[in-house]
Amino acid sequence: MAPHPAVQAIIDLSAGAVGGAACVFSGQPLDTAKVKMQTFPTMYRSFIHCIASTYRQVGVRGLYQGTTPALMANIAENSVLFMSYGFCQQVIRLAAGLHNDAVLSDVQKACAGSVASIFSSLVLCPTELVKCRLQAMYEMEASGKIAKSQNTVFSVVKTIMRTEGPVGFFNGLTTTIAREVPGYFCFFGAYELCRTTFAERMNCDKDDIGVLPIVFSGGFGGGCLWLVVYPMDCVKSRIQVMSMTGKQAGFFKTLMTIARTEGVRALYSGLTPTMVRTFPANGALFLGYEASRKLMMKQFDD
């Protein structure tokens, strides 16, 4: 028996939250290196140098700077993303004239994920803003761009409220949406295509392919997402961190300024730790999501 749509939404939201938490715990130090290298591309020779320098300057705590807002960001984003993903699949079935239980193609699921990402961007942007500022705080202080301040979630939130007001939390929203929409088309498309391939080779249902194929499919989906949207993510990080010093230019102006003054290569600064991180982090995301969702859905089996 299929659960009521409201119950299904709660299941998808809860499973997304579990996946989001798993994603953060498995990849936070590499995410910190990514944000630092995106914001200060000339400061570090490589991601190993970035991690080693951070450890030497601040200790292990520095590698996990921004974990609290990262947890909030990922749990909020993935809860809304997977809840909206289920809802958007129903919308696509309706638009295509299919019945409620019809199995969508991989491309249709990719479209559902792409539309769902618009909703998740609204909760992701404020929490990711705080995370990025915390992660790059040491470099902002060391370069003299800002005065020494307290490196806590509360102090960053308080500063944003005092200097920019509630609207300040949405610095980089346009860029976040511009990143998420094509990114999640690739993310869900590659994930579902990979699962379909495993299911065909193993001659079983997509939900029964096992742990390693799910982890690989999640990692493959994450890798495709980052390869497509990385320059947009770099611009977003730069806008969110540099807006600490005052009003920052918009997406296109920031993109052109980076390309013109630092070269196109600067837009890919930090790509290595991102690609290293994507397999364990996104593998854990989908494993957490699929396993917890399957467990909750079992309660409604006849």
mmCIF file of C-alpha atoms in Angstrom:
data_model
loop_
_atom_site.group_PDB
_atom_site.id
_atom_site.type_symbol
_atom_site.label_atom_id
_atom_site.label_comp_id
_atom_site.label_asym_id
_atom_site.label_seq_id
_atom_site.Cartn_x
_atom_site.Cartn_y
_atom_site.Cartn_z
ATOM 1 C CA MET A 1 0.000 0.000 0.000
ATOM 2 C CA ALA A 2 1.399 3.396 -1.003
ATOM 3 C CA PRO A 3 1.574 5.967 1.812
ATOM 4 C CA HIS A 4 -0.553 9.118 1.815
ATOM 5 C CA PRO A 5 1.139 11.957 -0.189
ATOM 6 C CA ALA A 6 1.700 13.952 3.026
ATOM 7 C CA VAL A 7 3.342 10.933 4.697
ATOM 8 C CA GLN A 8 5.396 10.319 1.537
ATOM 9 C CA ALA A 9 6.621 13.937 1.691
ATOM 10 C CA ILE A 10 7.682 13.470 5.345
ATOM 11 C CA ILE A 11 9.507 10.226 4.450
ATOM 12 C CA ASP A 12 11.366 11.938 1.579
ATOM 13 C CA LEU A 13 12.196 14.933 3.803
ATOM 14 C CA SER A 14 13.508 12.695 6.623
ATOM 15 C CA ALA A 15 15.543 10.498 4.253
ATOM 16 C CA GLY A 16 17.027 13.633 2.663
ATOM 17 C CA ALA A 17 18.041 14.898 6.119
ATOM 18 C CA VAL A 18 19.824 11.601 6.904
ATOM 19 C CA GLY A 19 21.626 11.737 3.542
ATOM 20 C CA GLY A 20 22.609 15.385 4.058
ATOM 21 C CA ALA A 21 24.172 14.682 7.471
ATOM 22 C CA ALA A 22 26.112 11.695 6.067
ATOM 23 C CA CYS A 23 27.391 13.903 3.223
ATOM 24 C CA VAL A 24 28.811 16.539 5.612
ATOM 25 C CA PHE A 25 30.538 14.165 8.040
ATOM 26 C CA SER A 26 32.280 12.329 5.194
ATOM 27 C CA GLY A 27 33.615 15.365 3.319
ATOM 28 C CA GLN A 28 33.865 18.547 5.447
ATOM 29 C CA PRO A 29 37.704 19.031 5.498
ATOM 30 C CA LEU A 30 37.854 18.824 1.692
ATOM 31 C CA ASP A 31 34.929 21.235 1.376
ATOM 32 C CA THR A 32 36.821 23.696 3.611
ATOM 33 C CA ALA A 33 39.874 23.398 1.315
ATOM 34 C CA LYS A 34 37.639 23.994 -1.723
ATOM 35 C CA VAL A 35 36.146 27.241 -0.357
ATOM 36 C CA LYS A 36 39.562 28.571 0.758
ATOM 37 C CA MET A 37 41.100 27.875 -2.666
ATOM 38 C CA GLN A 38 38.126 29.378 -4.520
ATOM 39 C CA THR A 39 38.310 32.599 -2.516
ATOM 40 C CA PHE A 40 42.129 32.903 -2.361
ATOM 41 C CA PRO A 41 43.435 31.017 -5.439
ATOM 42 C CA THR A 42 46.977 32.415 -5.227
ATOM 43 C CA MET A 43 47.465 31.671 -1.522
ATOM 44 C CA TYR A 44 47.755 27.886 -1.834
ATOM 45 C CA ARG A 45 49.808 25.772 -4.275
ATOM 46 C CA SER A 46 47.568 22.720 -4.029
ATOM 47 C CA PHE A 47 44.787 21.286 -1.897
ATOM 48 C CA ILE A 48 47.371 19.302 0.127
ATOM 49 C CA HIS A 49 49.212 22.588 0.831
ATOM 50 C CA CYS A 50 45.879 24.209 1.779
ATOM 51 C CA ILE A 51 44.948 21.414 4.223
ATOM 52 C CA ALA A 52 48.475 21.305 5.703
ATOM 53 C CA SER A 53 48.584 25.124 6.109
ATOM 54 C CA THR A 54 45.154 25.190 7.735
ATOM 55 C CA TYR A 55 46.143 22.409 10.124
ATOM 56 C CA ARG A 56 49.398 24.213 10.994
ATOM 57 C CA GLN A 57 47.672 27.586 11.525
ATOM 58 C CA VAL A 58 44.482 26.577 13.315
ATOM 59 C CA GLY A 59 44.702 22.831 13.987
ATOM 60 C CA VAL A 60 42.103 20.153 13.194
ATOM 61 C CA ARG A 61 39.373 22.613 14.256
ATOM 62 C CA GLY A 62 40.246 24.744 11.205
ATOM 63 C CA LEU A 63 39.477 21.855 8.829
ATOM 64 C CA TYR A 64 36.041 21.488 10.396
ATOM 65 C CA GLN A 65 35.346 25.247 10.521
ATOM 66 C CA GLY A 66 31.775 25.807 9.386
ATOM 67 C CA THR A 67 30.615 22.243 10.179
ATOM 68 C CA THR A 68 27.532 23.450 12.092
ATOM 69 C CA PRO A 69 26.199 25.654 9.256
ATOM 70 C CA ALA A 70 27.341 22.973 6.770
ATOM 71 C CA LEU A 71 25.177 20.441 8.624
ATOM 72 C CA MET A 72 22.303 22.931 8.691
ATOM 73 C CA ALA A 73 22.858 23.716 4.995
ATOM 74 C CA ASN A 74 23.028 20.093 3.850
ATOM 75 C CA ILE A 75 20.207 18.830 6.042
ATOM 76 C CA ALA A 76 17.979 21.755 5.005
ATOM 77 C CA GLU A 77 18.967 21.530 1.324
ATOM 78 C CA ASN A 78 18.626 17.764 0.984
ATOM 79 C CA SER A 79 15.424 17.575 3.039
ATOM 80 C CA VAL A 80 13.757 20.133 0.766
ATOM 81 C CA LEU A 81 15.491 18.778 -2.358
ATOM 82 C CA PHE A 82 14.328 15.168 -1.944
ATOM 83 C CA MET A 83 10.859 16.170 -0.728
ATOM 84 C CA SER A 84 10.518 18.473 -3.771
ATOM 85 C CA TYR A 85 12.052 15.744 -5.962
ATOM 86 C CA GLY A 86 9.194 13.385 -5.073
ATOM 87 C CA PHE A 87 6.631 16.151 -5.652
ATOM 88 C CA CYS A 88 8.219 17.229 -8.972
ATOM 89 C CA GLN A 89 8.137 13.608 -10.201
ATOM 90 C CA GLN A 90 4.378 13.648 -9.650
ATOM 91 C CA VAL A 91 4.103 16.956 -11.568
ATOM 92 C CA ILE A 92 6.047 15.434 -14.482
ATOM 93 C CA ARG A 93 3.758 12.359 -14.461
ATOM 94 C CA LEU A 94 0.767 14.699 -14.576
ATOM 95 C CA ALA A 95 2.275 16.798 -17.396
ATOM 96 C CA ALA A 96 3.145 13.666 -19.399
ATOM 97 C CA GLY A 97 -0.335 12.152 -18.861
ATOM 98 C CA LEU A 98 1.032 9.181 -16.890
ATOM 99 C CA HIS A 99 -0.693 7.451 -13.983
ATOM 100 C CA ASN A 100 0.466 8.138 -10.401
ATOM 101 C CA ASP A 101 2.635 5.022 -10.071
ATOM 102 C CA ALA A 102 4.226 5.155 -13.534
ATOM 103 C CA VAL A 103 8.013 4.685 -13.619
ATOM 104 C CA LEU A 104 9.708 7.761 -15.034
ATOM 105 C CA SER A 105 12.639 7.621 -17.444
ATOM 106 C CA ASP A 106 16.085 8.702 -16.254
ATOM 107 C CA VAL A 107 15.775 11.980 -18.215
ATOM 108 C CA GLN A 108 12.367 12.714 -16.646
ATOM 109 C CA LYS A 109 13.850 12.117 -13.185
ATOM 110 C CA ALA A 110 16.736 14.453 -14.062
ATOM 111 C CA CYS A 111 14.195 17.150 -14.985
ATOM 112 C CA ALA A 112 12.376 16.602 -11.670
ATOM 113 C CA GLY A 113 15.656 16.993 -9.768
ATOM 114 C CA SER A 114 16.495 20.152 -11.697
ATOM 115 C CA VAL A 115 13.176 21.829 -10.821
ATOM 116 C CA ALA A 116 13.384 20.611 -7.196
ATOM 117 C CA SER A 117 16.758 22.364 -6.809
ATOM 118 C CA ILE A 118 15.075 25.789 -7.154
ATOM 119 C CA PHE A 119 13.188 25.159 -3.897
ATOM 120 C CA SER A 120 16.262 23.799 -2.095
ATOM 121 C CA SER A 121 18.306 26.881 -3.151
ATOM 122 C CA LEU A 122 16.075 29.101 -1.008
ATOM 123 C CA VAL A 123 17.056 27.258 2.186
ATOM 124 C CA LEU A 124 20.617 26.486 1.074
ATOM 125 C CA CYS A 125 21.778 30.034 0.286
ATOM 126 C CA PRO A 126 21.614 31.567 3.821
ATOM 127 C CA THR A 127 23.246 28.580 5.553
ATOM 128 C CA GLU A 128 25.920 28.185 2.869
ATOM 129 C CA LEU A 129 26.709 31.901 3.134
ATOM 130 C CA VAL A 130 27.504 31.533 6.860
ATOM 131 C CA LYS A 131 29.503 28.326 6.175
ATOM 132 C CA CYS A 132 31.649 29.930 3.438
ATOM 133 C CA ARG A 133 32.384 33.017 5.554
ATOM 134 C CA LEU A 134 33.466 30.871 8.505
ATOM 135 C CA GLN A 135 35.660 28.696 6.281
ATOM 136 C CA ALA A 136 37.492 31.702 4.762
ATOM 137 C CA MET A 137 37.597 33.834 7.944
ATOM 138 C CA TYR A 138 41.290 33.195 8.690
ATOM 139 C CA GLU A 139 42.358 34.267 5.169
ATOM 140 C CA MET A 140 40.100 37.357 5.237
ATOM 141 C CA GLU A 141 41.715 38.463 8.524
ATOM 142 C CA ALA A 142 45.270 37.548 7.441
ATOM 143 C CA SER A 143 44.942 39.545 4.193
ATOM 144 C CA GLY A 144 43.666 42.575 6.113
ATOM 145 C CA LYS A 145 40.305 42.638 4.302
ATOM 146 C CA ILE A 146 38.415 42.512 7.605
ATOM 147 C CA ALA A 147 39.273 43.222 11.243
ATOM 148 C CA LYS A 148 39.803 40.257 13.584
ATOM 149 C CA SER A 149 36.429 38.903 14.656
ATOM 150 C CA GLN A 150 34.934 35.965 16.516
ATOM 151 C CA ASN A 151 34.838 32.808 14.429
ATOM 152 C CA THR A 152 31.486 31.431 15.564
ATOM 153 C CA VAL A 153 28.198 30.812 13.795
ATOM 154 C CA PHE A 154 26.432 33.252 16.131
ATOM 155 C CA SER A 155 28.957 36.067 15.574
ATOM 156 C CA VAL A 156 28.727 35.713 11.765
ATOM 157 C CA VAL A 157 24.894 35.662 11.852
ATOM 158 C CA LYS A 158 24.859 38.680 14.182
ATOM 159 C CA THR A 159 27.245 40.630 11.904
ATOM 160 C CA ILE A 160 25.150 39.901 8.809
ATOM 161 C CA MET A 161 21.967 41.014 10.590
ATOM 162 C CA ARG A 162 23.611 44.196 11.868
ATOM 163 C CA THR A 163 25.383 45.278 8.661
ATOM 164 C CA GLU A 164 23.183 43.895 5.872
ATOM 165 C CA GLY A 165 19.839 42.982 7.412
ATOM 166 C CA PRO A 166 17.840 39.806 6.596
ATOM 167 C CA VAL A 167 18.387 40.317 2.843
ATOM 168 C CA GLY A 168 22.141 39.897 3.454
ATOM 169 C CA PHE A 169 21.626 36.162 3.998
ATOM 170 C CA PHE A 170 20.655 35.853 0.336
ATOM 171 C CA ASN A 171 23.918 37.202 -1.104
ATOM 172 C CA GLY A 172 24.688 34.875 -4.017
ATOM 173 C CA LEU A 173 21.116 33.503 -4.371
ATOM 174 C CA THR A 174 20.980 34.101 -8.148
ATOM 175 C CA THR A 175 24.320 32.325 -8.558
ATOM 176 C CA THR A 176 23.174 29.478 -6.291
ATOM 177 C CA ILE A 177 20.073 28.909 -8.464
ATOM 178 C CA ALA A 178 22.168 29.256 -11.662
ATOM 179 C CA ARG A 179 24.461 26.550 -10.255
ATOM 180 C CA GLU A 180 21.776 24.219 -8.875
ATOM 181 C CA VAL A 181 19.365 23.976 -11.851
ATOM 182 C CA PRO A 182 21.811 22.562 -14.458
ATOM 183 C CA GLY A 183 23.856 20.884 -11.729
ATOM 184 C CA TYR A 184 21.003 18.799 -10.349
ATOM 185 C CA PHE A 185 19.837 17.840 -13.840
ATOM 186 C CA CYS A 186 23.279 16.243 -14.264
ATOM 187 C CA PHE A 187 23.322 14.970 -10.659
ATOM 188 C CA PHE A 188 20.045 13.052 -10.727
ATOM 189 C CA GLY A 189 20.399 12.140 -14.422
ATOM 190 C CA ALA A 190 23.848 10.580 -13.952
ATOM 191 C CA TYR A 191 22.810 8.898 -10.674
ATOM 192 C CA GLU A 192 19.692 7.296 -12.188
ATOM 193 C CA LEU A 193 21.511 6.328 -15.412
ATOM 194 C CA CYS A 194 24.264 4.671 -13.383
ATOM 195 C CA ARG A 195 21.720 2.795 -11.215
ATOM 196 C CA THR A 196 19.854 1.659 -14.352
ATOM 197 C CA THR A 197 23.107 0.328 -15.846
ATOM 198 C CA PHE A 198 23.936 -1.588 -12.650
ATOM 199 C CA ALA A 199 20.381 -3.003 -12.469
ATOM 200 C CA GLU A 200 20.540 -4.206 -16.087
ATOM 201 C CA ARG A 201 23.964 -5.805 -15.604
ATOM 202 C CA MET A 202 22.941 -7.434 -12.315
ATOM 203 C CA ASN A 203 19.509 -8.403 -13.669
ATOM 204 C CA CYS A 204 17.655 -6.963 -10.674
ATOM 205 C CA ASP A 205 15.507 -4.012 -9.619
ATOM 206 C CA LYS A 206 17.190 -0.579 -9.242
ATOM 207 C CA ASP A 207 16.339 -0.573 -5.530
ATOM 208 C CA ASP A 208 18.170 -3.883 -4.978
ATOM 209 C CA ILE A 209 21.593 -3.186 -6.529
ATOM 210 C CA GLY A 210 23.370 -3.086 -3.153
ATOM 211 C CA VAL A 211 25.571 -0.692 -1.181
ATOM 212 C CA LEU A 212 28.667 -0.334 -3.409
ATOM 213 C CA PRO A 213 26.724 0.322 -6.657
ATOM 214 C CA ILE A 214 24.614 2.962 -4.829
ATOM 215 C CA VAL A 215 27.751 4.643 -3.430
ATOM 216 C CA PHE A 216 29.415 4.575 -6.873
ATOM 217 C CA SER A 217 26.246 5.930 -8.567
ATOM 218 C CA GLY A 218 26.021 8.759 -6.013
ATOM 219 C CA GLY A 219 29.701 9.602 -6.465
ATOM 220 C CA PHE A 220 29.364 9.512 -10.257
ATOM 221 C CA GLY A 221 26.339 11.839 -10.081
ATOM 222 C CA GLY A 222 28.253 14.228 -7.819
ATOM 223 C CA GLY A 223 31.270 14.193 -10.139
ATOM 224 C CA CYS A 224 29.100 15.081 -13.154
ATOM 225 C CA LEU A 225 27.439 17.919 -11.188
ATOM 226 C CA TRP A 226 30.748 19.527 -10.173
ATOM 227 C CA LEU A 227 32.385 19.238 -13.592
ATOM 228 C CA VAL A 228 29.455 21.128 -15.128
ATOM 229 C CA VAL A 229 28.859 23.843 -12.489
ATOM 230 C CA TYR A 230 32.232 24.370 -10.815
ATOM 231 C CA PRO A 231 32.956 27.876 -12.236
ATOM 232 C CA MET A 232 29.507 29.041 -11.036
ATOM 233 C CA ASP A 233 30.202 27.619 -7.569
ATOM 234 C CA CYS A 234 33.545 29.452 -7.514
ATOM 235 C CA VAL A 235 31.796 32.761 -8.334
ATOM 236 C CA LYS A 236 29.171 32.064 -5.647
ATOM 237 C CA SER A 237 31.832 31.422 -2.975
ATOM 238 C CA ARG A 238 33.689 34.583 -3.979
ATOM 239 C CA ILE A 239 30.511 36.720 -3.788
ATOM 240 C CA GLN A 240 29.451 35.259 -0.433
ATOM 241 C CA VAL A 241 32.867 35.643 1.225
ATOM 242 C CA MET A 242 33.920 38.991 -0.288
ATOM 243 C CA SER A 243 30.534 40.564 0.499
ATOM 244 C CA MET A 244 31.852 40.691 4.084
ATOM 245 C CA THR A 245 33.819 43.777 2.960
ATOM 246 C CA GLY A 246 30.791 45.559 1.467
ATOM 247 C CA LYS A 247 28.396 45.281 -1.460
ATOM 248 C CA GLN A 248 29.693 42.818 -4.021
ATOM 249 C CA ALA A 249 29.140 42.822 -7.795
ATOM 250 C CA GLY A 250 26.624 40.387 -9.274
ATOM 251 C CA PHE A 251 27.237 37.004 -10.908
ATOM 252 C CA PHE A 252 28.244 38.064 -14.444
ATOM 253 C CA LYS A 253 30.407 40.994 -13.344
ATOM 254 C CA THR A 254 32.233 38.861 -10.752
ATOM 255 C CA LEU A 255 32.686 36.043 -13.308
ATOM 256 C CA MET A 256 34.164 38.414 -15.918
ATOM 257 C CA THR A 257 36.389 40.156 -13.336
ATOM 258 C CA ILE A 258 37.880 36.824 -12.177
ATOM 259 C CA ALA A 259 38.400 35.617 -15.769
ATOM 260 C CA ARG A 260 39.955 38.930 -16.872
ATOM 261 C CA THR A 261 42.210 39.640 -13.868
ATOM 262 C CA GLU A 262 43.102 36.129 -12.646
ATOM 263 C CA GLY A 263 42.516 33.981 -15.710
ATOM 264 C CA VAL A 264 39.969 31.251 -16.457
ATOM 265 C CA ARG A 265 42.056 28.803 -14.400
ATOM 266 C CA ALA A 266 41.106 30.693 -11.210
ATOM 267 C CA LEU A 267 37.472 29.635 -11.807
ATOM 268 C CA TYR A 268 38.603 26.026 -11.335
ATOM 269 C CA SER A 269 40.696 26.643 -8.224
ATOM 270 C CA GLY A 270 39.828 23.994 -5.621
ATOM 271 C CA LEU A 271 38.428 21.519 -8.173
ATOM 272 C CA THR A 272 40.814 18.735 -7.061
ATOM 273 C CA PRO A 273 39.595 18.517 -3.414
ATOM 274 C CA THR A 274 36.022 18.799 -4.714
ATOM 275 C CA MET A 275 36.445 15.806 -7.046
ATOM 276 C CA VAL A 276 38.292 13.827 -4.335
ATOM 277 C CA ARG A 277 35.457 14.621 -1.901
ATOM 278 C CA THR A 278 32.561 13.944 -4.276
ATOM 279 C CA PHE A 279 32.693 10.124 -4.233
ATOM 280 C CA PRO A 280 32.658 9.536 -0.456
ATOM 281 C CA ALA A 281 30.387 12.531 0.250
ATOM 282 C CA ASN A 282 27.764 11.969 -2.462
ATOM 283 C CA GLY A 283 28.040 8.216 -2.098
ATOM 284 C CA ALA A 284 27.218 8.653 1.612
ATOM 285 C CA LEU A 285 24.414 11.093 0.692
ATOM 286 C CA PHE A 286 22.582 8.634 -1.546
ATOM 287 C CA LEU A 287 23.344 5.629 0.652
ATOM 288 C CA GLY A 288 21.870 7.472 3.656
ATOM 289 C CA TYR A 289 18.873 8.606 1.600
ATOM 290 C CA GLU A 290 18.104 5.266 -0.092
ATOM 291 C CA ALA A 291 18.652 3.125 3.037
ATOM 292 C CA SER A 292 16.552 5.299 5.375
ATOM 293 C CA ARG A 293 13.814 5.791 2.750
ATOM 294 C CA LYS A 294 13.630 2.032 2.102
ATOM 295 C CA LEU A 295 13.394 1.394 5.853
ATOM 296 C CA MET A 296 10.532 3.893 6.255
ATOM 297 C CA MET A 297 8.711 2.702 3.107
ATOM 298 C CA LYS A 298 8.808 -0.893 4.426
ATOM 299 C CA GLN A 299 6.248 0.129 7.056
ATOM 300 C CA PHE A 300 3.691 0.514 4.234
ATOM 301 C CA ASP A 301 4.343 -2.819 2.508
ATOM 302 C CA ASP A 302 1.502 -5.268 2.563
#
